[in-house]
Amino acid sequence: FLLGMGGIHLVLVLTGTGGLLGVLFVVNAVGSVALAVAVVVARQQRLALASGLGLLFVLGTLLALLIALSPVSLFGMRSSLGYQLAPTSIVVESVGVVVLAMTTVLALRTRAG
């Protein structure tokens, strides 16, 4: 789900999202790849940390999108569900939050036990 989220943001940059938002999307894509690699290669002791950081990253990205969809806006930018890949992003990021939360909890339980 981290790779999916990063891929969505990269596609948006490659299809025309520019300016500050484009830069933030590239940073999101790079961060997503780095965290996905960390989750995959982490040993048992570090898995809780890697998945917890991934969880915070996905949750932050989802919250940023939801704020941009609200009347409040984010950095003066607004989005809509009609915007390219917005509904897909909501689904991928929401499921990613659940999966990474479960992974983090299970890694912490295994570590404690």
mmCIF file with all atom_site columns, C-alpha atoms in Angstrom:
data_model
loop_
_atom_site.group_PDB
_atom_site.id
_atom_site.type_symbol
_atom_site.label_atom_id
_atom_site.label_alt_id
_atom_site.label_comp_id
_atom_site.label_asym_id
_atom_site.label_entity_id
_atom_site.label_seq_id
_atom_site.pdbx_PDB_ins_code
_atom_site.Cartn_x
_atom_site.Cartn_y
_atom_site.Cartn_z
_atom_site.occupancy
_atom_site.B_iso_or_equiv
_atom_site.pdbx_formal_charge
_atom_site.auth_seq_id
_atom_site.auth_comp_id
_atom_site.auth_asym_id
_atom_site.auth_atom_id
_atom_site.pdbx_PDB_model_num
ATOM 1   C CA . PHE A 1 1   ? 0.000   0.000   0.000   1.00 0.00 ? 1   PHE A CA 1
ATOM 2   C CA . LEU A 1 2   ? 2.967   2.289   0.526   1.00 0.00 ? 2   LEU A CA 1
ATOM 3   C CA . LEU A 1 3   ? 4.124   1.581   -3.025  1.00 0.00 ? 3   LEU A CA 1
ATOM 4   C CA . GLY A 1 4   ? 0.592   2.058   -4.340  1.00 0.00 ? 4   GLY A CA 1
ATOM 5   C CA . MET A 1 5   ? 0.289   5.410   -2.638  1.00 0.00 ? 5   MET A CA 1
ATOM 6   C CA . GLY A 1 6   ? 3.684   6.521   -3.923  1.00 0.00 ? 6   GLY A CA 1
ATOM 7   C CA . GLY A 1 7   ? 2.799   5.309   -7.408  1.00 0.00 ? 7   GLY A CA 1
ATOM 8   C CA . ILE A 1 8   ? -0.421  7.303   -7.431  1.00 0.00 ? 8   ILE A CA 1
ATOM 9   C CA . HIS A 1 9   ? 1.457   10.464  -6.467  1.00 0.00 ? 9   HIS A CA 1
ATOM 10  C CA . LEU A 1 10  ? 4.129   9.841   -9.098  1.00 0.00 ? 10  LEU A CA 1
ATOM 11  C CA . VAL A 1 11  ? 1.484   9.320   -11.798 1.00 0.00 ? 11  VAL A CA 1
ATOM 12  C CA . LEU A 1 12  ? -0.140  12.600  -10.794 1.00 0.00 ? 12  LEU A CA 1
ATOM 13  C CA . VAL A 1 13  ? 3.190   14.418  -11.158 1.00 0.00 ? 13  VAL A CA 1
ATOM 14  C CA . LEU A 1 14  ? 3.890   12.788  -14.526 1.00 0.00 ? 14  LEU A CA 1
ATOM 15  C CA . THR A 1 15  ? 0.419   13.734  -15.797 1.00 0.00 ? 15  THR A CA 1
ATOM 16  C CA . GLY A 1 16  ? 0.653   17.409  -14.993 1.00 0.00 ? 16  GLY A CA 1
ATOM 17  C CA . THR A 1 17  ? 0.540   18.197  -11.286 1.00 0.00 ? 17  THR A CA 1
ATOM 18  C CA . GLY A 1 18  ? 3.211   20.837  -10.835 1.00 0.00 ? 18  GLY A CA 1
ATOM 19  C CA . GLY A 1 19  ? 4.271   23.626  -8.537  1.00 0.00 ? 19  GLY A CA 1
ATOM 20  C CA . LEU A 1 20  ? 4.473   23.097  -4.796  1.00 0.00 ? 20  LEU A CA 1
ATOM 21  C CA . LEU A 1 21  ? 1.957   20.270  -4.957  1.00 0.00 ? 21  LEU A CA 1
ATOM 22  C CA . GLY A 1 22  ? 4.041   18.468  -7.576  1.00 0.00 ? 22  GLY A CA 1
ATOM 23  C CA . VAL A 1 23  ? 7.153   18.762  -5.416  1.00 0.00 ? 23  VAL A CA 1
ATOM 24  C CA . LEU A 1 24  ? 5.269   17.411  -2.398  1.00 0.00 ? 24  LEU A CA 1
ATOM 25  C CA . PHE A 1 25  ? 3.959   14.519  -4.505  1.00 0.00 ? 25  PHE A CA 1
ATOM 26  C CA . VAL A 1 26  ? 7.515   13.609  -5.582  1.00 0.00 ? 26  VAL A CA 1
ATOM 27  C CA . VAL A 1 27  ? 8.645   13.713  -1.943  1.00 0.00 ? 27  VAL A CA 1
ATOM 28  C CA . ASN A 1 28  ? 5.682   11.477  -1.091  1.00 0.00 ? 28  ASN A CA 1
ATOM 29  C CA . ALA A 1 29  ? 6.638   8.991   -3.817  1.00 0.00 ? 29  ALA A CA 1
ATOM 30  C CA . VAL A 1 30  ? 10.269  8.825   -2.670  1.00 0.00 ? 30  VAL A CA 1
ATOM 31  C CA . GLY A 1 31  ? 9.268   8.493   0.986   1.00 0.00 ? 31  GLY A CA 1
ATOM 32  C CA . SER A 1 32  ? 6.788   5.766   0.134   1.00 0.00 ? 32  SER A CA 1
ATOM 33  C CA . VAL A 1 33  ? 9.435   3.699   -1.621  1.00 0.00 ? 33  VAL A CA 1
ATOM 34  C CA . ALA A 1 34  ? 11.926  4.166   1.215   1.00 0.00 ? 34  ALA A CA 1
ATOM 35  C CA . LEU A 1 35  ? 9.380   3.124   3.848   1.00 0.00 ? 35  LEU A CA 1
ATOM 36  C CA . ALA A 1 36  ? 8.142   0.162   1.783   1.00 0.00 ? 36  ALA A CA 1
ATOM 37  C CA . VAL A 1 37  ? 11.721  -1.111  1.481   1.00 0.00 ? 37  VAL A CA 1
ATOM 38  C CA . ALA A 1 38  ? 12.223  -0.607  5.225   1.00 0.00 ? 38  ALA A CA 1
ATOM 39  C CA . VAL A 1 39  ? 9.090   -2.622  6.041   1.00 0.00 ? 39  VAL A CA 1
ATOM 40  C CA . VAL A 1 40  ? 10.121  -5.460  3.736   1.00 0.00 ? 40  VAL A CA 1
ATOM 41  C CA . VAL A 1 41  ? 13.751  -5.743  4.875   1.00 0.00 ? 41  VAL A CA 1
ATOM 42  C CA . ALA A 1 42  ? 13.239  -5.000  8.582   1.00 0.00 ? 42  ALA A CA 1
ATOM 43  C CA . ARG A 1 43  ? 14.131  -7.764  10.966  1.00 0.00 ? 43  ARG A CA 1
ATOM 44  C CA . GLN A 1 44  ? 11.779  -8.626  13.777  1.00 0.00 ? 44  GLN A CA 1
ATOM 45  C CA . GLN A 1 45  ? 13.196  -6.036  16.185  1.00 0.00 ? 45  GLN A CA 1
ATOM 46  C CA . ARG A 1 46  ? 12.847  -3.174  13.681  1.00 0.00 ? 46  ARG A CA 1
ATOM 47  C CA . LEU A 1 47  ? 9.597   -4.212  11.976  1.00 0.00 ? 47  LEU A CA 1
ATOM 48  C CA . ALA A 1 48  ? 7.434   -2.391  14.529  1.00 0.00 ? 48  ALA A CA 1
ATOM 49  C CA . LEU A 1 49  ? 9.408   0.810   13.955  1.00 0.00 ? 49  LEU A CA 1
ATOM 50  C CA . ALA A 1 50  ? 9.349   0.544   10.147  1.00 0.00 ? 50  ALA A CA 1
ATOM 51  C CA . SER A 1 51  ? 5.655   -0.305  9.959   1.00 0.00 ? 51  SER A CA 1
ATOM 52  C CA . GLY A 1 52  ? 4.796   2.356   12.558  1.00 0.00 ? 52  GLY A CA 1
ATOM 53  C CA . LEU A 1 53  ? 6.597   5.014   10.522  1.00 0.00 ? 53  LEU A CA 1
ATOM 54  C CA . GLY A 1 54  ? 4.847   3.755   7.382   1.00 0.00 ? 54  GLY A CA 1
ATOM 55  C CA . LEU A 1 55  ? 1.525   3.965   9.213   1.00 0.00 ? 55  LEU A CA 1
ATOM 56  C CA . LEU A 1 56  ? 2.146   7.570   10.236  1.00 0.00 ? 56  LEU A CA 1
ATOM 57  C CA . PHE A 1 57  ? 3.198   8.460   6.682   1.00 0.00 ? 57  PHE A CA 1
ATOM 58  C CA . VAL A 1 58  ? 0.100   6.917   5.077   1.00 0.00 ? 58  VAL A CA 1
ATOM 59  C CA . LEU A 1 59  ? -2.181  8.382   7.742   1.00 0.00 ? 59  LEU A CA 1
ATOM 60  C CA . GLY A 1 60  ? -0.676  11.837  7.255   1.00 0.00 ? 60  GLY A CA 1
ATOM 61  C CA . THR A 1 61  ? -1.108  11.596  3.502   1.00 0.00 ? 61  THR A CA 1
ATOM 62  C CA . LEU A 1 62  ? -4.727  10.462  3.875   1.00 0.00 ? 62  LEU A CA 1
ATOM 63  C CA . LEU A 1 63  ? -5.476  13.291  6.300   1.00 0.00 ? 63  LEU A CA 1
ATOM 64  C CA . ALA A 1 64  ? -3.874  15.816  3.940   1.00 0.00 ? 64  ALA A CA 1
ATOM 65  C CA . LEU A 1 65  ? -6.130  14.604  1.117   1.00 0.00 ? 65  LEU A CA 1
ATOM 66  C CA . LEU A 1 66  ? -9.233  14.716  3.309   1.00 0.00 ? 66  LEU A CA 1
ATOM 67  C CA . ILE A 1 67  ? -8.382  18.257  4.402   1.00 0.00 ? 67  ILE A CA 1
ATOM 68  C CA . ALA A 1 68  ? -7.848  19.263  0.760   1.00 0.00 ? 68  ALA A CA 1
ATOM 69  C CA . LEU A 1 69  ? -11.288 17.810  -0.023  1.00 0.00 ? 69  LEU A CA 1
ATOM 70  C CA . SER A 1 70  ? -12.909 19.810  2.786   1.00 0.00 ? 70  SER A CA 1
ATOM 71  C CA . PRO A 1 71  ? -13.965 23.462  2.659   1.00 0.00 ? 71  PRO A CA 1
ATOM 72  C CA . VAL A 1 72  ? -10.917 24.319  4.797   1.00 0.00 ? 72  VAL A CA 1
ATOM 73  C CA . SER A 1 73  ? -8.369  23.441  2.039   1.00 0.00 ? 73  SER A CA 1
ATOM 74  C CA . LEU A 1 74  ? -4.696  22.639  2.496   1.00 0.00 ? 74  LEU A CA 1
ATOM 75  C CA . PHE A 1 75  ? -2.037  25.300  1.824   1.00 0.00 ? 75  PHE A CA 1
ATOM 76  C CA . GLY A 1 76  ? -4.731  27.163  -0.076  1.00 0.00 ? 76  GLY A CA 1
ATOM 77  C CA . MET A 1 77  ? -5.218  24.195  -2.431  1.00 0.00 ? 77  MET A CA 1
ATOM 78  C CA . ARG A 1 78  ? -8.466  22.367  -2.845  1.00 0.00 ? 78  ARG A CA 1
ATOM 79  C CA . SER A 1 79  ? -9.278  19.046  -4.371  1.00 0.00 ? 79  SER A CA 1
ATOM 80  C CA . SER A 1 80  ? -12.454 17.198  -5.255  1.00 0.00 ? 80  SER A CA 1
ATOM 81  C CA . LEU A 1 81  ? -13.498 13.610  -5.676  1.00 0.00 ? 81  LEU A CA 1
ATOM 82  C CA . GLY A 1 82  ? -13.671 14.346  -9.390  1.00 0.00 ? 82  GLY A CA 1
ATOM 83  C CA . TYR A 1 83  ? -9.927  15.061  -9.393  1.00 0.00 ? 83  TYR A CA 1
ATOM 84  C CA . GLN A 1 84  ? -7.807  12.402  -11.057 1.00 0.00 ? 84  GLN A CA 1
ATOM 85  C CA . LEU A 1 85  ? -7.231  9.404   -8.747  1.00 0.00 ? 85  LEU A CA 1
ATOM 86  C CA . ALA A 1 86  ? -8.679  11.058  -5.616  1.00 0.00 ? 86  ALA A CA 1
ATOM 87  C CA . PRO A 1 87  ? -11.157 8.229   -4.902  1.00 0.00 ? 87  PRO A CA 1
ATOM 88  C CA . THR A 1 88  ? -8.465  5.627   -5.602  1.00 0.00 ? 88  THR A CA 1
ATOM 89  C CA . SER A 1 89  ? -6.096  7.425   -3.231  1.00 0.00 ? 89  SER A CA 1
ATOM 90  C CA . ILE A 1 90  ? -8.694  7.398   -0.465  1.00 0.00 ? 90  ILE A CA 1
ATOM 91  C CA . VAL A 1 91  ? -9.205  3.645   -0.824  1.00 0.00 ? 91  VAL A CA 1
ATOM 92  C CA . VAL A 1 92  ? -5.495  2.756   -1.085  1.00 0.00 ? 92  VAL A CA 1
ATOM 93  C CA . GLU A 1 93  ? -4.520  4.983   1.823   1.00 0.00 ? 93  GLU A CA 1
ATOM 94  C CA . SER A 1 94  ? -7.416  3.860   4.039   1.00 0.00 ? 94  SER A CA 1
ATOM 95  C CA . VAL A 1 95  ? -6.629  0.193   3.526   1.00 0.00 ? 95  VAL A CA 1
ATOM 96  C CA . GLY A 1 96  ? -2.938  0.987   3.986   1.00 0.00 ? 96  GLY A CA 1
ATOM 97  C CA . VAL A 1 97  ? -3.692  2.546   7.376   1.00 0.00 ? 97  VAL A CA 1
ATOM 98  C CA . VAL A 1 98  ? -5.522  -0.605  8.490   1.00 0.00 ? 98  VAL A CA 1
ATOM 99  C CA . VAL A 1 99  ? -2.864  -3.016  7.180   1.00 0.00 ? 99  VAL A CA 1
ATOM 100 C CA . LEU A 1 100 ? 0.062   -1.055  8.614   1.00 0.00 ? 100 LEU A CA 1
ATOM 101 C CA . ALA A 1 101 ? -1.723  -0.613  11.959  1.00 0.00 ? 101 ALA A CA 1
ATOM 102 C CA . MET A 1 102 ? -2.265  -4.382  12.165  1.00 0.00 ? 102 MET A CA 1
ATOM 103 C CA . THR A 1 103 ? 1.342   -5.039  11.139  1.00 0.00 ? 103 THR A CA 1
ATOM 104 C CA . THR A 1 104 ? 2.631   -2.643  13.777  1.00 0.00 ? 104 THR A CA 1
ATOM 105 C CA . VAL A 1 105 ? 0.479   -4.167  16.523  1.00 0.00 ? 105 VAL A CA 1
ATOM 106 C CA . LEU A 1 106 ? 1.482   -7.708  15.572  1.00 0.00 ? 106 LEU A CA 1
ATOM 107 C CA . ALA A 1 107 ? 5.158   -6.780  15.433  1.00 0.00 ? 107 ALA A CA 1
ATOM 108 C CA . LEU A 1 108 ? 4.939   -5.172  18.866  1.00 0.00 ? 108 LEU A CA 1
ATOM 109 C CA . ARG A 1 109 ? 3.143   -8.221  20.298  1.00 0.00 ? 109 ARG A CA 1
ATOM 110 C CA . THR A 1 110 ? 5.725   -10.612 18.858  1.00 0.00 ? 110 THR A CA 1
ATOM 111 C CA . ARG A 1 111 ? 8.531   -8.421  20.154  1.00 0.00 ? 111 ARG A CA 1
ATOM 112 C CA . ALA A 1 112 ? 7.002   -8.273  23.646  1.00 0.00 ? 112 ALA A CA 1
ATOM 113 C CA . GLY A 1 113 ? 6.308   -12.012 23.730  1.00 0.00 ? 113 GLY A CA 1
#
